[in-house]
């Protein structure tokens, strides 16, 4: 068993980031992943229900790491409502470095994987001008 990943993002951002991660790794993703797209025309209650169902579907017993794009936005607010379910961690600020880091540690527990995701996000922000 392992932790699963659910991205909840504006538009198709989550799908695109997962596809790009898979392409960069040049192999299938080592963790079960699913994405929920949020648009301006979506019903918030339906999205919450869908997010809860997706978490239940993909949870292989070790929990679900839910990654959303912008804290305080509709996707984030939906995620924070499902955060009351046990064995789910919600992180905002989804980025490609965050996903790559999580995929490099597929055997970690939910809490440890969340720590790796956060470190990937923090370490992925670099002022390239300062590197000269």
Short mmCIF file of N, CA and C in Angstrom, two decimals:
data_model
loop_
_atom_site.label_atom_id
_atom_site.label_comp_id
_atom_site.label_asym_id
_atom_site.label_seq_id
_atom_site.Cartn_x
_atom_site.Cartn_y
_atom_site.Cartn_z
N UNK A 1 0.83 -1.18 0.00
CA UNK A 1 0.00 0.00 0.00
C UNK A 1 0.88 1.24 0.00
N UNK A 2 0.28 2.35 -0.42
CA UNK A 2 1.00 3.61 -0.43
C UNK A 2 0.00 4.76 -0.36
N UNK A 3 0.54 5.94 -0.15
CA UNK A 3 -0.27 7.15 -0.15
C UNK A 3 -0.70 7.44 -1.58
N UNK A 4 -1.89 7.98 -1.74
CA UNK A 4 -2.38 8.41 -3.05
C UNK A 4 -2.39 9.93 -3.09
N UNK A 5 -2.44 10.47 -4.31
CA UNK A 5 -2.41 11.91 -4.51
C UNK A 5 -3.69 12.35 -5.23
N UNK A 6 -4.32 13.40 -4.72
CA UNK A 6 -5.44 14.05 -5.40
C UNK A 6 -5.09 15.51 -5.59
N UNK A 7 -5.12 15.98 -6.84
CA UNK A 7 -4.93 17.40 -7.09
C UNK A 7 -6.31 18.01 -7.32
N UNK A 8 -6.52 19.18 -6.72
CA UNK A 8 -7.77 19.92 -6.89
C UNK A 8 -7.35 21.33 -7.28
N UNK A 9 -7.59 21.68 -8.55
CA UNK A 9 -7.03 22.92 -9.08
C UNK A 9 -8.00 23.66 -9.98
N UNK A 10 -7.65 24.91 -10.25
CA UNK A 10 -8.36 25.68 -11.26
C UNK A 10 -8.12 25.04 -12.62
N UNK A 11 -9.18 24.87 -13.37
CA UNK A 11 -9.06 24.31 -14.71
C UNK A 11 -8.34 22.97 -14.73
N UNK A 12 -7.54 22.78 -15.73
CA UNK A 12 -6.85 21.50 -15.92
C UNK A 12 -5.42 21.52 -15.40
N UNK A 13 -5.11 22.48 -14.54
CA UNK A 13 -3.74 22.60 -14.03
C UNK A 13 -3.25 21.31 -13.38
N UNK A 14 -4.06 20.69 -12.55
CA UNK A 14 -3.66 19.45 -11.88
C UNK A 14 -3.37 18.34 -12.86
N UNK A 15 -4.24 18.18 -13.86
CA UNK A 15 -4.01 17.17 -14.90
C UNK A 15 -2.70 17.42 -15.63
N UNK A 16 -2.47 18.67 -15.99
CA UNK A 16 -1.26 19.03 -16.74
C UNK A 16 -0.01 18.79 -15.91
N UNK A 17 -0.05 19.14 -14.64
CA UNK A 17 1.12 18.92 -13.78
C UNK A 17 1.40 17.43 -13.60
N UNK A 18 0.35 16.64 -13.44
CA UNK A 18 0.55 15.18 -13.31
C UNK A 18 1.10 14.61 -14.61
N UNK A 19 0.57 15.04 -15.76
CA UNK A 19 1.08 14.56 -17.06
C UNK A 19 2.53 14.96 -17.25
N UNK A 20 2.88 16.19 -16.87
CA UNK A 20 4.25 16.66 -17.02
C UNK A 20 5.18 15.89 -16.10
N UNK A 21 4.74 15.62 -14.89
CA UNK A 21 5.55 14.85 -13.94
C UNK A 21 5.83 13.46 -14.50
N UNK A 22 4.81 12.82 -15.03
CA UNK A 22 4.98 11.49 -15.61
C UNK A 22 5.95 11.53 -16.78
N UNK A 23 5.85 12.56 -17.59
CA UNK A 23 6.75 12.71 -18.74
C UNK A 23 8.19 12.93 -18.28
N UNK A 24 8.37 13.74 -17.26
CA UNK A 24 9.73 14.01 -16.76
C UNK A 24 10.36 12.77 -16.14
N UNK A 25 9.54 11.97 -15.45
CA UNK A 25 10.06 10.75 -14.84
C UNK A 25 10.27 9.64 -15.86
N UNK A 26 9.67 9.83 -17.05
CA UNK A 26 9.79 8.87 -18.14
C UNK A 26 9.34 7.47 -17.72
N UNK A 27 8.33 7.44 -16.87
CA UNK A 27 7.75 6.17 -16.43
C UNK A 27 6.39 6.46 -15.80
N UNK A 28 5.58 5.43 -15.60
CA UNK A 28 4.31 5.66 -14.91
C UNK A 28 4.55 6.23 -13.51
N UNK A 29 3.62 7.03 -13.04
CA UNK A 29 3.76 7.60 -11.70
C UNK A 29 3.74 6.49 -10.66
N UNK A 30 4.62 6.56 -9.66
CA UNK A 30 4.70 5.50 -8.66
C UNK A 30 3.59 5.54 -7.63
N UNK A 31 2.83 6.62 -7.59
CA UNK A 31 1.71 6.74 -6.66
C UNK A 31 0.41 6.85 -7.45
N UNK A 32 -0.67 6.34 -6.89
CA UNK A 32 -1.98 6.49 -7.51
C UNK A 32 -2.37 7.96 -7.44
N UNK A 33 -2.71 8.53 -8.59
CA UNK A 33 -3.04 9.96 -8.66
C UNK A 33 -4.36 10.16 -9.39
N UNK A 34 -5.05 11.19 -8.95
CA UNK A 34 -6.28 11.59 -9.60
C UNK A 34 -6.36 13.11 -9.51
N UNK A 35 -7.12 13.70 -10.41
CA UNK A 35 -7.22 15.16 -10.45
C UNK A 35 -8.68 15.58 -10.52
N UNK A 36 -8.98 16.68 -9.85
CA UNK A 36 -10.32 17.27 -9.91
C UNK A 36 -10.15 18.70 -10.41
N UNK A 37 -10.81 18.99 -11.52
CA UNK A 37 -10.74 20.33 -12.13
C UNK A 37 -11.90 21.18 -11.64
N UNK A 38 -11.60 22.41 -11.29
CA UNK A 38 -12.61 23.35 -10.80
C UNK A 38 -12.72 24.50 -11.80
N UNK A 39 -13.93 24.76 -12.26
CA UNK A 39 -14.17 25.87 -13.18
C UNK A 39 -15.17 26.84 -12.56
N UNK A 40 -15.34 27.98 -13.19
CA UNK A 40 -16.27 29.00 -12.69
C UNK A 40 -17.71 28.53 -12.69
N UNK A 41 -18.03 27.55 -13.51
CA UNK A 41 -19.41 27.11 -13.63
C UNK A 41 -19.73 25.90 -12.75
N UNK A 42 -18.75 25.41 -12.01
CA UNK A 42 -18.96 24.23 -11.17
C UNK A 42 -19.79 24.57 -9.94
N UNK A 43 -20.55 23.60 -9.48
CA UNK A 43 -21.32 23.72 -8.25
C UNK A 43 -20.44 23.27 -7.09
N UNK A 44 -20.27 24.12 -6.08
CA UNK A 44 -19.36 23.83 -4.96
C UNK A 44 -19.77 22.57 -4.20
N UNK A 45 -21.05 22.36 -3.99
CA UNK A 45 -21.50 21.16 -3.27
C UNK A 45 -21.20 19.89 -4.06
N UNK A 46 -21.40 19.97 -5.37
CA UNK A 46 -21.09 18.81 -6.22
C UNK A 46 -19.58 18.54 -6.23
N UNK A 47 -18.78 19.61 -6.25
CA UNK A 47 -17.33 19.44 -6.21
C UNK A 47 -16.87 18.81 -4.90
N UNK A 48 -17.46 19.24 -3.81
CA UNK A 48 -17.11 18.66 -2.51
C UNK A 48 -17.44 17.18 -2.49
N UNK A 49 -18.61 16.83 -2.97
CA UNK A 49 -19.00 15.42 -3.03
C UNK A 49 -18.06 14.62 -3.92
N UNK A 50 -17.71 15.19 -5.06
CA UNK A 50 -16.79 14.51 -6.00
C UNK A 50 -15.41 14.34 -5.36
N UNK A 51 -14.92 15.37 -4.66
CA UNK A 51 -13.62 15.28 -4.00
C UNK A 51 -13.62 14.20 -2.93
N UNK A 52 -14.69 14.14 -2.15
CA UNK A 52 -14.80 13.11 -1.12
C UNK A 52 -14.83 11.72 -1.74
N UNK A 53 -15.58 11.57 -2.83
CA UNK A 53 -15.65 10.28 -3.51
C UNK A 53 -14.31 9.88 -4.11
N UNK A 54 -13.60 10.85 -4.71
CA UNK A 54 -12.29 10.55 -5.27
C UNK A 54 -11.31 10.11 -4.19
N UNK A 55 -11.33 10.77 -3.05
CA UNK A 55 -10.45 10.38 -1.94
C UNK A 55 -10.73 8.94 -1.52
N UNK A 56 -12.01 8.61 -1.41
CA UNK A 56 -12.38 7.25 -1.02
C UNK A 56 -11.96 6.23 -2.08
N UNK A 57 -12.10 6.60 -3.35
CA UNK A 57 -11.75 5.69 -4.45
C UNK A 57 -10.25 5.41 -4.52
N UNK A 58 -9.43 6.43 -4.33
CA UNK A 58 -7.99 6.24 -4.55
C UNK A 58 -7.22 5.87 -3.29
N UNK A 59 -7.83 6.01 -2.12
CA UNK A 59 -7.13 5.66 -0.89
C UNK A 59 -6.86 4.17 -0.84
N UNK A 60 -5.59 3.81 -0.82
CA UNK A 60 -5.19 2.40 -0.80
C UNK A 60 -4.92 1.93 0.62
N UNK A 61 -5.26 2.76 1.61
CA UNK A 61 -5.09 2.38 3.00
C UNK A 61 -4.09 3.23 3.77
N UNK A 62 -3.24 3.95 3.05
CA UNK A 62 -2.23 4.78 3.72
C UNK A 62 -2.55 6.26 3.66
N UNK A 63 -3.71 6.61 3.14
CA UNK A 63 -4.14 7.99 3.13
C UNK A 63 -4.00 8.66 1.78
N UNK A 64 -4.48 9.91 1.74
CA UNK A 64 -4.48 10.70 0.51
C UNK A 64 -3.86 12.06 0.80
N UNK A 65 -2.89 12.41 -0.01
CA UNK A 65 -2.29 13.74 0.04
C UNK A 65 -3.02 14.57 -1.01
N UNK A 66 -3.76 15.57 -0.55
CA UNK A 66 -4.55 16.43 -1.43
C UNK A 66 -3.75 17.70 -1.68
N UNK A 67 -3.48 17.99 -2.94
CA UNK A 67 -2.69 19.15 -3.32
C UNK A 67 -3.56 20.11 -4.12
N UNK A 68 -3.62 21.35 -3.67
CA UNK A 68 -4.43 22.36 -4.34
C UNK A 68 -3.56 23.54 -4.71
N UNK A 69 -4.04 24.37 -5.62
CA UNK A 69 -3.16 25.40 -6.16
C UNK A 69 -3.05 26.66 -5.31
N UNK A 70 -4.12 27.36 -5.01
CA UNK A 70 -4.03 28.64 -4.33
C UNK A 70 -4.82 28.62 -3.03
N UNK A 71 -4.16 28.85 -1.93
CA UNK A 71 -4.84 28.89 -0.63
C UNK A 71 -5.91 29.99 -0.63
N UNK A 72 -7.10 29.66 -0.15
CA UNK A 72 -8.18 30.62 -0.05
C UNK A 72 -9.09 30.67 -1.26
N UNK A 73 -8.70 29.97 -2.33
CA UNK A 73 -9.53 29.95 -3.54
C UNK A 73 -10.56 28.82 -3.44
N UNK A 74 -11.44 28.74 -4.41
CA UNK A 74 -12.48 27.71 -4.39
C UNK A 74 -11.91 26.30 -4.29
N UNK A 75 -10.90 25.92 -5.10
CA UNK A 75 -10.35 24.57 -4.93
C UNK A 75 -9.82 24.33 -3.50
N UNK A 76 -9.13 25.31 -2.96
CA UNK A 76 -8.59 25.19 -1.61
C UNK A 76 -9.71 25.07 -0.58
N UNK A 77 -10.76 25.87 -0.74
CA UNK A 77 -11.88 25.82 0.20
C UNK A 77 -12.57 24.47 0.17
N UNK A 78 -12.69 23.89 -1.00
CA UNK A 78 -13.27 22.54 -1.12
C UNK A 78 -12.38 21.54 -0.40
N UNK A 79 -11.08 21.64 -0.63
CA UNK A 79 -10.13 20.71 0.00
C UNK A 79 -10.18 20.82 1.52
N UNK A 80 -10.31 22.01 2.03
CA UNK A 80 -10.32 22.19 3.47
C UNK A 80 -11.58 21.64 4.11
N UNK A 81 -12.62 21.45 3.33
CA UNK A 81 -13.83 20.81 3.85
C UNK A 81 -13.66 19.29 3.91
N UNK A 82 -12.87 18.72 3.02
CA UNK A 82 -12.64 17.27 3.08
C UNK A 82 -11.52 16.93 4.04
N UNK A 83 -10.81 17.95 4.50
CA UNK A 83 -9.70 17.76 5.43
C UNK A 83 -10.15 17.17 6.76
N UNK A 84 -11.45 17.23 7.05
CA UNK A 84 -11.96 16.67 8.29
C UNK A 84 -11.99 15.15 8.26
N UNK A 85 -11.89 14.57 7.08
CA UNK A 85 -11.84 13.12 6.94
C UNK A 85 -10.47 12.64 7.41
N UNK A 86 -10.45 11.53 8.15
CA UNK A 86 -9.17 11.02 8.64
C UNK A 86 -8.31 10.52 7.50
N UNK A 87 -7.02 10.55 7.74
CA UNK A 87 -6.03 10.04 6.80
C UNK A 87 -5.95 10.85 5.50
N UNK A 88 -6.21 12.14 5.62
CA UNK A 88 -6.07 13.05 4.48
C UNK A 88 -5.26 14.25 4.96
N UNK A 89 -4.28 14.66 4.15
CA UNK A 89 -3.53 15.90 4.39
C UNK A 89 -3.77 16.80 3.20
N UNK A 90 -3.98 18.08 3.45
CA UNK A 90 -4.22 19.06 2.39
C UNK A 90 -3.10 20.09 2.41
N UNK A 91 -2.48 20.29 1.24
CA UNK A 91 -1.44 21.30 1.08
C UNK A 91 -1.82 22.22 -0.08
N UNK A 92 -1.64 23.52 0.11
CA UNK A 92 -1.89 24.48 -0.96
C UNK A 92 -0.56 24.95 -1.53
N UNK A 93 -0.61 25.44 -2.76
CA UNK A 93 0.60 25.93 -3.43
C UNK A 93 1.19 24.90 -4.37
N UNK A 94 0.35 24.06 -4.93
CA UNK A 94 0.80 22.99 -5.83
C UNK A 94 1.74 23.52 -6.90
N UNK A 95 2.85 22.81 -7.06
CA UNK A 95 3.83 23.16 -8.09
C UNK A 95 4.46 21.90 -8.64
N UNK A 96 5.13 22.04 -9.76
CA UNK A 96 5.83 20.91 -10.36
C UNK A 96 6.93 20.38 -9.44
N UNK A 97 7.76 21.23 -8.82
CA UNK A 97 8.76 20.70 -7.89
C UNK A 97 8.15 19.90 -6.74
N UNK A 98 6.97 20.33 -6.29
CA UNK A 98 6.27 19.62 -5.22
C UNK A 98 5.90 18.21 -5.67
N UNK A 99 5.35 18.09 -6.87
CA UNK A 99 4.95 16.78 -7.38
C UNK A 99 6.15 15.87 -7.65
N UNK A 100 7.18 16.43 -8.24
CA UNK A 100 8.38 15.63 -8.52
C UNK A 100 8.94 15.08 -7.21
N UNK A 101 9.00 15.93 -6.19
CA UNK A 101 9.53 15.47 -4.89
C UNK A 101 8.68 14.34 -4.32
N UNK A 102 7.37 14.45 -4.39
CA UNK A 102 6.52 13.39 -3.83
C UNK A 102 6.71 12.07 -4.58
N UNK A 103 6.89 12.15 -5.88
CA UNK A 103 7.02 10.92 -6.67
C UNK A 103 8.37 10.24 -6.44
N UNK A 104 9.33 10.98 -5.92
CA UNK A 104 10.63 10.38 -5.61
C UNK A 104 10.66 9.67 -4.27
N UNK A 105 9.59 9.76 -3.51
CA UNK A 105 9.52 9.13 -2.19
C UNK A 105 8.20 8.39 -2.02
N UNK A 106 7.88 7.45 -2.89
CA UNK A 106 6.56 6.81 -2.86
C UNK A 106 6.31 5.90 -1.66
N UNK A 107 7.33 5.55 -0.92
CA UNK A 107 7.15 4.62 0.20
C UNK A 107 6.96 5.32 1.55
N UNK A 108 6.96 6.64 1.56
CA UNK A 108 6.82 7.38 2.81
C UNK A 108 5.38 7.37 3.32
N UNK A 109 5.24 7.59 4.61
CA UNK A 109 3.92 7.73 5.22
C UNK A 109 3.28 9.04 4.76
N UNK A 110 2.02 9.20 5.03
CA UNK A 110 1.31 10.41 4.62
C UNK A 110 1.96 11.66 5.20
N UNK A 111 2.28 11.66 6.48
CA UNK A 111 2.88 12.84 7.10
C UNK A 111 4.27 13.12 6.55
N UNK A 112 5.07 12.09 6.37
CA UNK A 112 6.42 12.29 5.82
C UNK A 112 6.37 12.73 4.36
N UNK A 113 5.41 12.19 3.60
CA UNK A 113 5.28 12.59 2.20
C UNK A 113 4.83 14.05 2.12
N UNK A 114 3.96 14.46 3.02
CA UNK A 114 3.54 15.88 3.06
C UNK A 114 4.74 16.77 3.34
N UNK A 115 5.63 16.34 4.24
CA UNK A 115 6.85 17.12 4.53
C UNK A 115 7.72 17.23 3.28
N UNK A 116 7.87 16.12 2.55
CA UNK A 116 8.67 16.15 1.31
C UNK A 116 8.04 17.07 0.27
N UNK A 117 6.71 17.04 0.16
CA UNK A 117 6.03 17.91 -0.79
C UNK A 117 6.28 19.38 -0.44
N UNK A 118 6.17 19.70 0.84
CA UNK A 118 6.42 21.08 1.27
C UNK A 118 7.86 21.50 1.00
N UNK A 119 8.80 20.61 1.26
CA UNK A 119 10.20 20.96 1.01
C UNK A 119 10.45 21.11 -0.49
N UNK A 120 9.79 20.30 -1.30
CA UNK A 120 9.92 20.44 -2.76
C UNK A 120 9.41 21.78 -3.23
N UNK A 121 8.30 22.22 -2.65
CA UNK A 121 7.74 23.52 -3.03
C UNK A 121 8.68 24.65 -2.61
N UNK A 122 9.15 24.60 -1.37
CA UNK A 122 10.05 25.66 -0.87
C UNK A 122 11.36 25.67 -1.64
N UNK A 123 11.97 24.51 -1.81
CA UNK A 123 13.26 24.43 -2.48
C UNK A 123 13.15 24.69 -3.98
N UNK A 124 11.94 24.59 -4.52
CA UNK A 124 11.74 24.81 -5.94
C UNK A 124 11.65 26.28 -6.33
N UNK A 125 11.63 27.14 -5.32
CA UNK A 125 11.58 28.58 -5.59
C UNK A 125 12.99 29.13 -5.46
N UNK A 126 13.54 29.59 -6.58
CA UNK A 126 14.92 30.05 -6.63
C UNK A 126 14.97 31.36 -7.41
N UNK A 127 15.64 32.34 -6.85
CA UNK A 127 15.89 33.58 -7.59
C UNK A 127 17.12 33.33 -8.45
N UNK A 128 16.90 33.03 -9.70
CA UNK A 128 17.99 32.66 -10.61
C UNK A 128 18.95 33.82 -10.85
N UNK A 129 18.48 35.03 -10.68
CA UNK A 129 19.36 36.19 -10.83
C UNK A 129 20.42 36.22 -9.75
N UNK A 130 20.09 35.70 -8.59
CA UNK A 130 21.01 35.69 -7.46
C UNK A 130 22.08 34.61 -7.63
N UNK A 131 21.89 33.69 -8.55
CA UNK A 131 22.82 32.58 -8.76
C UNK A 131 24.01 32.99 -9.64
N UNK A 132 23.95 34.17 -10.23
CA UNK A 132 25.02 34.59 -11.14
C UNK A 132 26.27 34.98 -10.41
#
